[in-house]
Each structure stands twice: as structure tokens, then as C-alpha cells.
Short mmCIF file of C-alpha atoms in Angstrom, two decimals:
data_model
loop_
_atom_site.label_atom_id
_atom_site.label_comp_id
_atom_site.label_asym_id
_atom_site.label_seq_id
_atom_site.Cartn_x
_atom_site.Cartn_y
_atom_site.Cartn_z
CA MET A 162 21.30 -0.32 -5.47
CA PHE A 163 18.01 1.56 -4.37
CA ASN A 164 19.20 4.53 -5.03
CA LYS A 165 18.31 4.41 -8.50
CA THR A 166 14.43 3.71 -7.86
CA ARG A 167 14.42 5.60 -5.02
CA LEU A 168 15.27 8.94 -7.76
CA GLN A 169 13.03 7.67 -10.09
CA LEU A 170 9.88 7.00 -7.35
CA VAL A 171 10.84 10.59 -5.82
CA THR A 172 11.01 12.42 -9.66
CA LEU A 173 7.61 10.66 -10.30
CA TYR A 174 5.76 11.19 -7.36
CA SER A 175 6.86 15.25 -7.16
CA ILE A 176 5.62 14.70 -10.97
CA VAL A 177 1.98 14.05 -10.08
CA PHE A 178 1.93 15.86 -7.21
CA PHE A 179 3.16 19.06 -9.11
CA VAL A 180 0.32 18.27 -11.53
CA LEU A 181 -1.76 17.43 -9.19
CA LEU A 182 -1.56 20.78 -7.13
CA ASN A 183 -0.98 22.48 -10.26
CA CYS A 184 -4.71 21.07 -11.68
CA PHE A 185 -6.24 21.96 -8.62
CA GLY A 186 -4.85 26.25 -9.12
CA ALA A 187 -5.95 26.41 -12.40
CA MET A 188 -9.58 24.77 -11.64
CA LEU A 189 -9.74 27.13 -8.79
CA TYR A 190 -9.00 30.45 -11.16
CA PHE A 191 -11.10 29.39 -13.85
CA SER A 192 -13.97 28.46 -11.39
CA THR A 193 -13.43 31.47 -9.56
CA GLN A 194 -13.54 33.57 -13.11
CA GLN A 195 -16.61 32.09 -14.10
CA ARG A 196 -18.53 32.54 -11.10
CA LEU A 197 -17.40 36.78 -11.32
CA TYR A 198 -18.45 36.08 -14.90
CA ALA A 199 -21.98 34.70 -13.87
CA GLN A 200 -22.36 37.43 -11.76
CA VAL A 201 -21.59 40.46 -14.13
CA ASP A 202 -23.51 38.77 -16.52
CA SER A 203 -26.93 38.22 -13.93
CA SER A 204 -26.89 41.87 -12.89
CA LEU A 205 -26.43 43.59 -16.17
CA GLN A 206 -29.49 40.89 -17.37
CA LYS A 207 -31.34 42.36 -14.26
CA GLU A 208 -30.60 46.62 -15.42
CA LEU A 209 -31.39 45.39 -18.89
CA ASN A 210 -34.61 45.11 -18.12
CA THR A 211 -35.33 47.03 -15.59
CA PHE A 212 -33.35 49.96 -18.20
CA ALA A 213 -35.31 48.78 -20.71
CA THR A 214 -39.02 49.31 -19.70
CA LEU A 215 -38.10 52.78 -18.24
CA MET A 216 -37.00 53.39 -21.79
CA ASN A 217 -40.11 52.44 -23.50
CA ARG A 218 -41.89 54.61 -20.82
CA GLN A 219 -39.86 57.82 -21.30
CA ALA A 220 -39.99 56.22 -25.10
CA ARG A 221 -37.74 59.40 -25.90
CA ARG A 222 -35.32 60.15 -28.63
CA ASP A 223 -33.44 62.84 -27.83
CA ASN A 224 -30.37 63.50 -25.53
CA ARG A 225 -31.89 64.51 -22.12
CA GLU A 226 -31.37 62.32 -18.84
CA VAL A 227 -33.63 59.92 -18.54
CA PRO A 228 -33.83 60.21 -14.85
CA TYR A 229 -33.02 56.50 -13.63
CA ARG A 230 -29.75 55.92 -10.93
CA PRO A 231 -26.78 53.54 -12.43
CA VAL A 232 -25.09 50.63 -10.65
CA ARG A 233 -21.23 51.58 -10.38
CA LEU A 234 -19.04 50.81 -13.35
CA MET A 235 -22.08 50.55 -15.43
CA SER A 236 -22.50 52.66 -18.44
CA TYR A 237 -26.14 52.47 -20.14
CA LEU A 238 -26.40 53.36 -24.19
CA PHE A 239 -29.71 54.12 -25.95
CA TRP A 240 -28.95 53.88 -29.70
CA ASP A 241 -31.84 55.03 -32.30
CA GLU A 242 -32.64 52.51 -35.32
CA SER A 243 -30.05 54.28 -37.45
CA GLY A 244 -27.32 53.44 -35.05
CA LYS A 245 -26.78 57.63 -33.54
CA LEU A 246 -25.93 57.32 -29.88
CA VAL A 247 -29.02 59.65 -28.24
CA PHE A 248 -28.97 59.17 -23.97
CA GLN A 249 -25.92 57.53 -22.09
CA THR A 250 -25.95 57.35 -18.31
CA PRO A 251 -23.18 58.17 -16.68
CA ARG A 252 -21.30 60.77 -19.46
CA ASP A 253 -17.75 60.23 -17.15
CA LEU A 254 -16.84 56.29 -17.71
CA LEU A 255 -16.95 55.82 -21.58
CA ASP A 256 -14.66 58.41 -23.78
CA ASP A 257 -15.51 58.67 -27.44
CA SER A 258 -13.43 55.35 -28.75
CA ALA A 259 -14.87 53.42 -26.61
CA ILE A 260 -17.91 54.41 -27.37
CA GLU A 261 -17.50 54.05 -31.02
CA ALA A 262 -16.31 50.15 -30.05
CA LEU A 263 -19.54 49.56 -28.60
CA ARG A 264 -21.30 51.25 -31.27
CA ALA A 265 -19.49 48.62 -33.38
CA GLU A 266 -21.11 45.55 -30.90
CA SER A 267 -24.72 47.25 -30.51
CA GLU A 268 -25.67 44.35 -33.20
CA GLU A 269 -24.72 41.68 -31.26
CA LEU A 270 -27.00 40.38 -28.88
CA GLY A 271 -26.64 38.46 -25.55
CA VAL A 272 -23.95 38.79 -23.17
CA HIS A 273 -20.12 39.50 -24.40
CA SER A 274 -16.71 40.52 -23.60
CA VAL A 275 -15.01 44.15 -25.44
CA THR A 276 -11.65 44.49 -25.23
CA LEU A 277 -10.58 48.03 -25.60
CA GLU A 278 -6.89 49.01 -24.92
CA ASP A 279 -6.49 48.08 -20.68
CA ASN A 280 -10.28 47.20 -20.13
CA VAL A 281 -12.28 44.74 -20.67
CA TYR A 282 -16.27 45.55 -20.52
CA ARG A 283 -18.55 43.05 -20.68
CA THR A 284 -21.81 44.37 -22.45
CA VAL A 285 -25.51 43.53 -22.98
CA GLY A 286 -27.39 44.99 -25.13
CA LYS A 287 -31.81 44.76 -26.90
CA GLN A 288 -33.60 45.70 -28.90
CA THR A 289 -36.15 47.79 -28.15
CA ALA A 290 -40.32 48.30 -29.27
CA SER A 291 -39.42 51.72 -31.08
CA GLY A 292 -36.79 50.09 -33.08
CA GLY A 293 -34.13 51.66 -31.40
CA TYR A 294 -31.17 49.80 -28.63
CA ILE A 295 -30.50 49.09 -25.70
CA GLN A 296 -27.25 48.62 -24.84
CA ILE A 297 -25.52 48.52 -20.71
CA ALA A 298 -21.85 48.07 -20.69
CA TYR A 299 -20.00 47.08 -17.68
CA ASN A 300 -16.22 47.95 -16.38
CA MET A 301 -14.47 44.42 -15.68
CA GLU A 302 -11.74 46.25 -13.69
CA PRO A 303 -12.90 44.90 -9.91
CA GLU A 304 -12.90 41.38 -11.06
CA ARG A 305 -9.77 41.84 -12.89
CA SER A 306 -7.75 42.76 -9.99
CA VAL A 307 -9.14 40.23 -8.50
CA LEU A 308 -8.23 37.14 -10.85
CA GLY A 309 -4.91 38.88 -11.43
CA ASN A 310 -3.97 38.96 -7.40
CA LEU A 311 -5.19 35.08 -7.41
CA LEU A 312 -3.32 34.45 -10.15
CA ILE A 313 -0.69 35.74 -8.52
CA PHE A 314 -1.42 33.69 -5.42
CA ILE A 315 -1.28 30.65 -7.50
CA GLY A 316 1.73 31.02 -9.01
CA ALA A 317 3.84 31.82 -5.57
CA GLY A 318 1.75 28.17 -4.93
CA GLY A 319 2.84 26.49 -7.60
CA LEU A 320 6.63 27.66 -7.01
CA VAL A 321 6.19 26.63 -2.91
CA SER A 322 3.73 22.98 -4.25
CA VAL A 323 7.68 22.31 -6.38
CA ILE A 324 8.89 22.01 -3.14
CA ILE A 325 5.86 20.38 -1.57
CA ALA A 326 5.89 17.80 -4.19
CA VAL A 327 9.67 17.32 -4.21
CA LEU A 328 8.99 16.60 -0.27
CA ALA A 329 6.57 14.30 -0.27
CA GLY A 330 7.41 12.32 -3.00
CA TYR A 331 10.71 11.69 -0.80
CA PHE A 332 8.41 10.66 1.45
CA LEU A 333 6.30 8.82 -0.06
CA ALA A 334 9.05 6.44 -1.78
CA SER A 335 10.76 6.35 0.99
CA ARG A 336 7.89 4.75 3.06
CA ALA A 337 7.28 2.67 -0.15
CA PHE A 338 11.04 0.82 0.41
CA VAL A 339 10.45 0.52 3.61
CA PRO A 340 8.60 -3.47 2.86
CA ILE A 341 11.25 -3.82 -0.09
CA GLN A 342 14.30 -3.40 1.42
CA LYS A 343 13.04 -5.31 4.42
CA ALA A 344 12.49 -7.98 1.79
CA TRP A 345 15.43 -7.64 0.14
CA GLU A 346 17.85 -7.93 3.52
CA GLN A 347 15.65 -10.64 4.27
CA GLN A 348 16.04 -12.51 0.74
CA GLN A 349 20.13 -11.57 1.36
CA GLN A 350 20.03 -13.20 4.96
CA PHE A 351 18.03 -16.05 3.27
CA VAL A 352 20.62 -16.55 0.53
CA SER A 353 23.34 -16.27 2.59
CA ASP A 354 22.21 -18.85 5.33
CA ALA A 355 21.35 -21.36 2.61
CA SER A 356 24.51 -21.29 1.13
CA HIS A 357 26.07 -21.57 4.90
CA GLU A 358 24.35 -24.71 5.83
CA LEU A 359 24.40 -25.77 1.74
CA ARG A 360 27.86 -25.40 1.66
CA THR A 361 28.87 -27.72 5.41
CA PRO A 362 27.44 -30.76 4.38
CA LEU A 363 28.89 -30.53 0.89
CA SER A 364 32.20 -29.68 2.91
CA VAL A 365 31.76 -32.92 4.54
CA LEU A 366 31.09 -34.84 1.79
CA ARG A 367 34.21 -33.39 0.33
CA ILE A 368 36.52 -33.70 2.16
CA HIS A 369 36.00 -37.80 2.74
CA LEU A 370 35.33 -38.25 -0.21
CA GLU A 371 38.92 -37.17 -1.06
CA GLN A 372 40.29 -38.96 1.64
CA MET A 373 38.44 -42.09 0.40
CA PHE A 374 40.03 -41.56 -2.90
CA ARG A 375 43.74 -41.08 -1.35
CA HIS A 376 43.15 -44.28 -0.45
CA PRO A 377 41.41 -46.81 -2.61
CA GLU A 378 43.27 -49.49 -1.24
CA ARG A 379 40.88 -49.37 1.55
CA THR A 380 37.80 -51.40 1.96
CA VAL A 381 34.02 -51.04 1.86
CA GLU A 382 34.58 -52.14 5.51
CA GLN A 383 37.30 -49.99 6.40
CA GLU A 384 35.97 -47.02 5.32
CA SER A 385 31.91 -48.10 6.54
CA ARG A 386 32.49 -44.88 9.23
CA LYS A 387 32.97 -42.44 6.71
CA ILE A 388 30.37 -43.67 3.98
CA SER A 389 28.06 -43.83 7.29
CA VAL A 390 28.86 -39.98 7.57
CA MET A 391 28.57 -39.07 3.80
CA LEU A 392 25.39 -40.97 4.67
CA ASP A 393 24.46 -38.30 7.63
CA GLU A 394 24.89 -35.70 5.75
CA THR A 395 23.49 -36.73 2.06
CA GLN A 396 20.64 -37.00 4.51
CA ARG A 397 20.70 -34.02 6.03
CA LEU A 398 21.11 -32.34 2.81
CA GLY A 399 18.60 -33.61 0.81
CA LYS A 400 16.25 -32.60 4.25
CA LEU A 401 17.35 -29.16 4.06
CA VAL A 402 16.67 -28.90 0.30
CA ASP A 403 13.23 -30.18 0.62
CA ASP A 404 12.58 -27.28 3.31
CA LEU A 405 14.58 -24.59 1.13
CA LEU A 406 12.44 -25.94 -1.96
CA THR A 407 8.19 -25.80 0.47
CA LEU A 408 9.45 -21.91 1.73
CA ALA A 409 10.09 -20.85 -1.61
CA ARG A 410 6.83 -22.54 -3.45
CA LYS A 411 5.37 -20.87 -0.02
CA ASP A 412 6.82 -17.56 -1.05
CA SER A 413 5.52 -17.90 -4.56
CA SER A 414 2.14 -18.19 -3.74
CA GLN A 415 3.21 -22.10 -5.70
CA MET A 416 2.01 -24.32 -2.37
CA GLU A 417 -1.61 -25.03 -2.24
CA LEU A 418 -3.29 -26.77 0.32
CA LEU A 419 -5.92 -29.49 -0.31
CA LYS A 420 -8.21 -29.48 2.39
CA THR A 421 -10.94 -32.22 3.42
CA ARG A 422 -12.52 -33.09 6.19
CA VAL A 423 -9.54 -34.57 8.49
CA ASN A 424 -9.38 -36.17 11.77
CA LEU A 425 -6.82 -34.80 14.03
CA HIS A 426 -7.24 -37.48 16.57
CA ASP A 427 -5.57 -39.71 13.92
CA ILE A 428 -3.22 -37.80 12.69
CA LEU A 429 -1.78 -36.69 16.03
CA GLN A 430 -2.01 -40.48 16.54
CA SER A 431 0.17 -40.94 13.90
CA VAL A 432 2.84 -39.11 14.77
CA VAL A 433 3.13 -40.20 18.42
CA HIS A 434 2.87 -43.70 17.50
CA GLY A 435 5.90 -43.22 15.05
CA PHE A 436 7.76 -40.88 17.94
CA GLN A 437 7.05 -43.84 20.67
CA ASP A 438 10.73 -45.89 19.91
CA MET A 439 12.76 -42.75 19.79
CA ALA A 440 11.70 -41.79 23.05
CA ARG A 441 12.02 -45.19 24.64
CA LEU A 442 15.52 -45.45 23.42
CA LYS A 443 15.86 -42.11 24.94
CA GLY A 444 14.58 -42.84 28.05
CA ILE A 445 11.69 -40.70 27.94
CA GLU A 446 8.20 -41.05 28.58
CA LEU A 447 5.81 -40.27 25.76
CA THR A 448 1.65 -39.71 26.71
CA ALA A 449 -1.05 -38.39 24.45
CA ASP A 450 -4.87 -37.35 25.84
CA LEU A 451 -5.80 -37.33 22.58
CA GLU A 452 -9.82 -36.40 22.36
CA PRO A 453 -11.72 -38.57 19.50
CA HIS A 454 -13.11 -37.80 16.20
CA ALA A 455 -11.82 -34.11 16.34
CA GLU A 456 -12.56 -32.63 12.93
CA ILE A 457 -11.28 -29.13 10.64
CA GLN A 458 -11.17 -28.51 7.38
CA GLY A 459 -7.45 -28.72 6.45
CA ASP A 460 -4.94 -30.44 3.93
CA ALA A 461 -3.68 -34.17 6.67
CA ASP A 462 -0.57 -33.94 4.41
CA ARG A 463 0.43 -30.97 5.89
CA LEU A 464 -1.14 -30.89 9.42
CA HIS A 465 1.10 -34.38 9.56
CA GLN A 466 4.47 -32.47 8.52
CA LEU A 467 3.31 -29.99 11.20
CA PHE A 468 2.82 -32.48 14.47
CA VAL A 469 6.33 -34.09 13.70
CA ILE A 470 8.23 -30.81 13.34
CA VAL A 471 7.28 -29.47 16.43
CA MET A 472 7.59 -33.63 17.93
CA ASP A 473 11.29 -33.31 16.42
CA ASN A 474 11.55 -30.77 18.12
CA ALA A 475 10.79 -32.11 21.35
CA LEU A 476 12.05 -35.38 21.34
CA LYS A 477 14.96 -33.80 20.14
CA TYR A 478 15.64 -31.24 22.78
CA THR A 479 14.48 -33.37 25.93
CA LYS A 480 17.47 -35.00 27.84
CA GLN A 481 14.91 -36.74 30.45
CA GLY A 482 11.70 -36.74 31.60
CA GLU A 483 8.75 -36.52 29.28
CA ILE A 484 6.46 -35.39 26.46
CA LYS A 485 2.39 -35.10 26.62
CA VAL A 486 0.76 -33.81 23.79
CA TRP A 487 -3.01 -32.95 24.00
CA LEU A 488 -5.99 -32.35 21.78
CA LYS A 489 -9.45 -31.33 22.93
CA THR A 490 -11.83 -29.26 20.48
CA ASP A 491 -13.75 -26.17 21.85
CA GLY A 492 -16.71 -26.39 19.45
CA ALA A 493 -14.71 -23.17 17.46
CA ALA A 494 -11.64 -23.99 17.54
CA ALA A 495 -9.16 -27.84 17.84
CA GLN A 496 -6.62 -27.14 20.73
CA ILE A 497 -3.14 -28.82 20.45
CA GLU A 498 -1.06 -28.94 23.63
CA ILE A 499 2.74 -30.29 22.65
CA ALA A 500 4.66 -29.95 25.95
CA ASP A 501 8.36 -30.99 27.09
CA THR A 502 10.93 -31.45 29.82
CA GLY A 503 13.68 -30.32 27.08
CA ILE A 504 16.47 -27.41 28.29
CA GLY A 505 13.66 -24.78 27.02
CA ILE A 506 14.70 -21.33 25.65
CA ALA A 507 16.03 -18.20 26.42
CA GLU A 508 13.45 -15.66 26.85
CA GLU A 509 15.01 -13.31 24.56
CA ASP A 510 14.96 -15.95 21.28
CA LEU A 511 11.38 -16.87 21.61
CA PRO A 512 9.98 -14.33 19.10
CA ARG A 513 12.65 -14.98 16.87
CA ILE A 514 11.68 -18.82 17.14
CA PHE A 515 10.04 -19.19 13.41
CA ASP A 516 12.49 -16.89 11.78
CA ARG A 517 14.10 -19.04 9.28
CA PHE A 518 17.39 -20.14 10.14
CA PHE A 519 17.48 -19.18 13.48
CA ARG A 520 18.71 -21.12 15.79
CA ALA A 521 18.80 -20.32 19.81
CA ASP A 522 21.84 -22.63 20.76
CA LYS A 523 23.81 -23.47 17.02
CA VAL A 524 26.05 -25.63 18.11
CA ARG A 525 24.06 -28.28 19.89
CA ASN A 526 21.56 -27.61 17.00
CA ARG A 527 23.70 -28.29 14.05
CA LYS A 528 24.72 -31.75 16.19
CA GLU A 529 21.29 -32.86 16.38
CA GLY A 530 20.51 -32.27 12.41
CA GLY A 531 18.73 -29.59 12.24
CA SER A 532 18.45 -26.33 9.86
CA GLY A 533 16.50 -23.97 11.79
CA LEU A 534 13.49 -24.54 8.95
CA GLY A 535 11.55 -26.54 10.49
CA LEU A 536 9.44 -23.97 12.97
CA SER A 537 9.17 -21.44 9.76
CA ILE A 538 7.54 -24.13 8.10
CA ALA A 539 5.14 -25.11 10.63
CA LYS A 540 4.48 -21.61 11.08
CA TRP A 541 3.25 -20.93 7.11
CA ILE A 542 1.08 -24.51 8.16
CA ILE A 543 -0.18 -23.17 11.14
CA GLU A 544 -1.21 -19.95 9.23
CA ALA A 545 -2.47 -21.30 6.01
CA HIS A 546 -5.22 -23.48 7.58
CA GLU A 547 -5.70 -19.52 10.02
CA GLY A 548 -5.01 -20.80 13.18
CA SER A 549 -2.45 -19.62 15.45
CA VAL A 550 0.17 -20.40 18.14
CA TYR A 551 2.09 -19.88 21.07
CA VAL A 552 4.96 -20.64 22.89
CA GLU A 553 5.77 -20.57 26.74
CA SER A 554 9.24 -22.21 27.70
CA VAL A 555 11.31 -22.06 30.70
CA PRO A 556 15.12 -22.59 30.45
CA GLU A 557 16.16 -25.98 31.69
CA ARG A 558 12.07 -26.84 32.41
CA GLY A 559 10.70 -27.17 28.95
CA THR A 560 8.91 -25.54 26.14
CA VAL A 561 4.92 -25.73 25.55
CA PHE A 562 3.70 -25.17 21.97
CA ARG A 563 -0.32 -24.63 22.23
CA ILE A 564 -1.68 -24.47 18.61
CA SER A 565 -5.20 -23.46 17.45
CA LEU A 566 -6.95 -24.27 14.49
CA PRO A 567 -10.30 -23.48 13.65
CA GLY A 568 -13.32 -25.20 12.75
CA GLY A 569 -12.37 -27.86 15.48
CA LYS A 570 -15.53 -30.07 16.69
CA THR A 571 -16.94 -33.30 17.09
CA PRO A 572 -19.71 -35.12 14.94
#
């Protein structure tokens, strides 16, 4: 399913990397060219000024050599006011065709380039006080050689950049797909588990309804057992749907907490009182040690739901013994501890107890009516309050949930 998208991402990343690498190569080439030309232009201007000073001193209009040591690859020309070449040094760097081409450029002021067959000259000129024209031409062969080698290097680098771009594109696409593929697999697992959980109560309802339909002569009293089972399954189905909607809204960021200043003592006391009768029926001692007026900024309804989920799990898996609820504040956070003496959780299952639909004992959990979503919702509520949860458990000895919620203080 992801192969086509992965290929598209690899192509996109490859193109981006290829363009970036080649843009870098182009920038390197043109910046080097500009720097070399700037150095040549600076040298030409300095030589022009020095040579012009010398020519003004000599004030000659003949072809005799002026005592001047030329720079390598530079040709020095002096034209009289009529455009006649009266001085050239050195004489072996320029042939007649080159001199004629430079004569045509003798009226151009400033530094500019002249192309003569396979050679490129950088030339600069200046009028003299006598009306003549001084011109210096520099053969750009060394600079062109440097730029040519650089261009070959960039071209070879461009071919290598294609391979690098493809490899980098594949690497980035693979990295980008890790969370996407993981999320997809989790979603697929979630849908599969949800379908399975929904199918079970629906199958029970269908079977009992079919049996009742086959015996329309039976009274409600005679079918009371089937009706009771269907009511239980309907209740279980409704709870499962509510839990699924809660998690779906959480995943889509549509679930917002209505935070106010709440008293955890009052919420926990209400939850404990709600479970007292059920604990008494099972012969379990339920005790609470709650610090009064322990307040935090939170959503009272969601916090009540959190404590109900944890308490329900503790009561569900405790066959005998006791359940203790403890609340205390330390100034920075409220610390809640719910401990039971139930069947406990195996060490290898502890890291997964907050996963959706995970149940350490699936047969027993299904019998007890659990869907495996409660602790996932509980963890979300804790994290939405910027809190943390830590679970300790020893099989056949019990489990302890330690919940920390920030902002706890006693007014």
C-alpha cells in the first residue's frame, strides 16, 4: 500500500537533493569565476596606473622600448591620437590579428573581455594627457584552465550527486514512513480489535433473539434469563462504544478538558463511597486515607472517570483482601496511590497494560466485562493533566497504581 507513496517521496527527495547539490555547484563555479576576474581586474588597474605614469614621464611617440618589466601574460600597448600603435611590450604575446582586434576595442574605457579565437583577453585602457591611449591586455588562459577543471569536477560531482540524492531520498522516505507505518499498523490493529469486541456482544444478542423468535409462545418470565443476558451485553456494548468514541475524539484532538480548580479529596471520596457496597459484597475491605482540600487545576468529570477506571480494575481482580486509596500533596503535585491485594500482573505484561485492547488475562477479563480500553483512557486523562503514572505489581500479591498530578496544594 505504501510502496507507491514511498516511491513518490524518494523521487521528491531525490529531486530536491539533486537541485540543492547542483545549485551549490553552480554557486561555487560562478563565485570562483567572479573572484578570479576580480583579482585580474585589480591587477590590470594597478598596472595601468603604473604604466600610464611611466609613459607620461617618457612622453615618447616612437617604437623604441620603454624600460618597463611587464607582468607575465600581460601585453602593454600605446596608441597615438591617430590610432597608430607606437609601442608594444612584450612583442611576442600578440600577433597581428590580436592587435587589430584590440585596436577596435581601444575606444572602450574600463575593464572588459575580448575573445580572439580560442583566447580570451581581459583588457583595460586609459587616455593619456597627450591624447594617446594606453591599453593593457591580459591572457585569461590560467584562469580559464582553473574554471575548466572546476567545471569538470562539478560535472563529475553532479553525477555522484544523483546517486547521493537517490540514497538520501530513500533514507529520508524510510525515516518519514516509520511513524506513518507504525500509526497505520496501530490503526489496523485497533480496527481489528474493535470489530472483534463489537462482534461478541452482537453475536450473543443475535443468538438469544433467534432463540426467542423460535419460541414465540414462551412468556417473558420464561425468557427472563435470555433477556438478562441481552441486557448485560447491551450494557457492555454501550460502554465499549462510549470508550471507542472517547479514544477517537482524543486521537482527533476533539476532546477538550474543562479545567477548573477541583478538590481531589471530594472526587476520590465520592468514588470510594460508590465502590463501598460492591467491595462489601465481595468481602473486600476498602479503606481511604485522603488529605483534605487537596486541590489541582483539572477536569472534575475526567478525573472522576480516571479514578473509577483504576478502582474498578482493582475491585475486579481482587478476590479477597483489601484495597487502599491514599492521597497526599507535596506542594508541587498531588500523589494518589491505589493498592490492591488481587491477582497481580505478570512482569512481561506491565509495559503493555495501557495499550488499547490489551488484557493480561483475556478469558477472565472478558468474563468480567472488560474491553481493554479503560487503562488507555486512564493514561490519556493523566497525560492530559500533565501527570504521570507508575505501576508496580507482583502476581498473586497485588498491584499498586501511583498517579502524580501537578499543581497539588492545600489551601
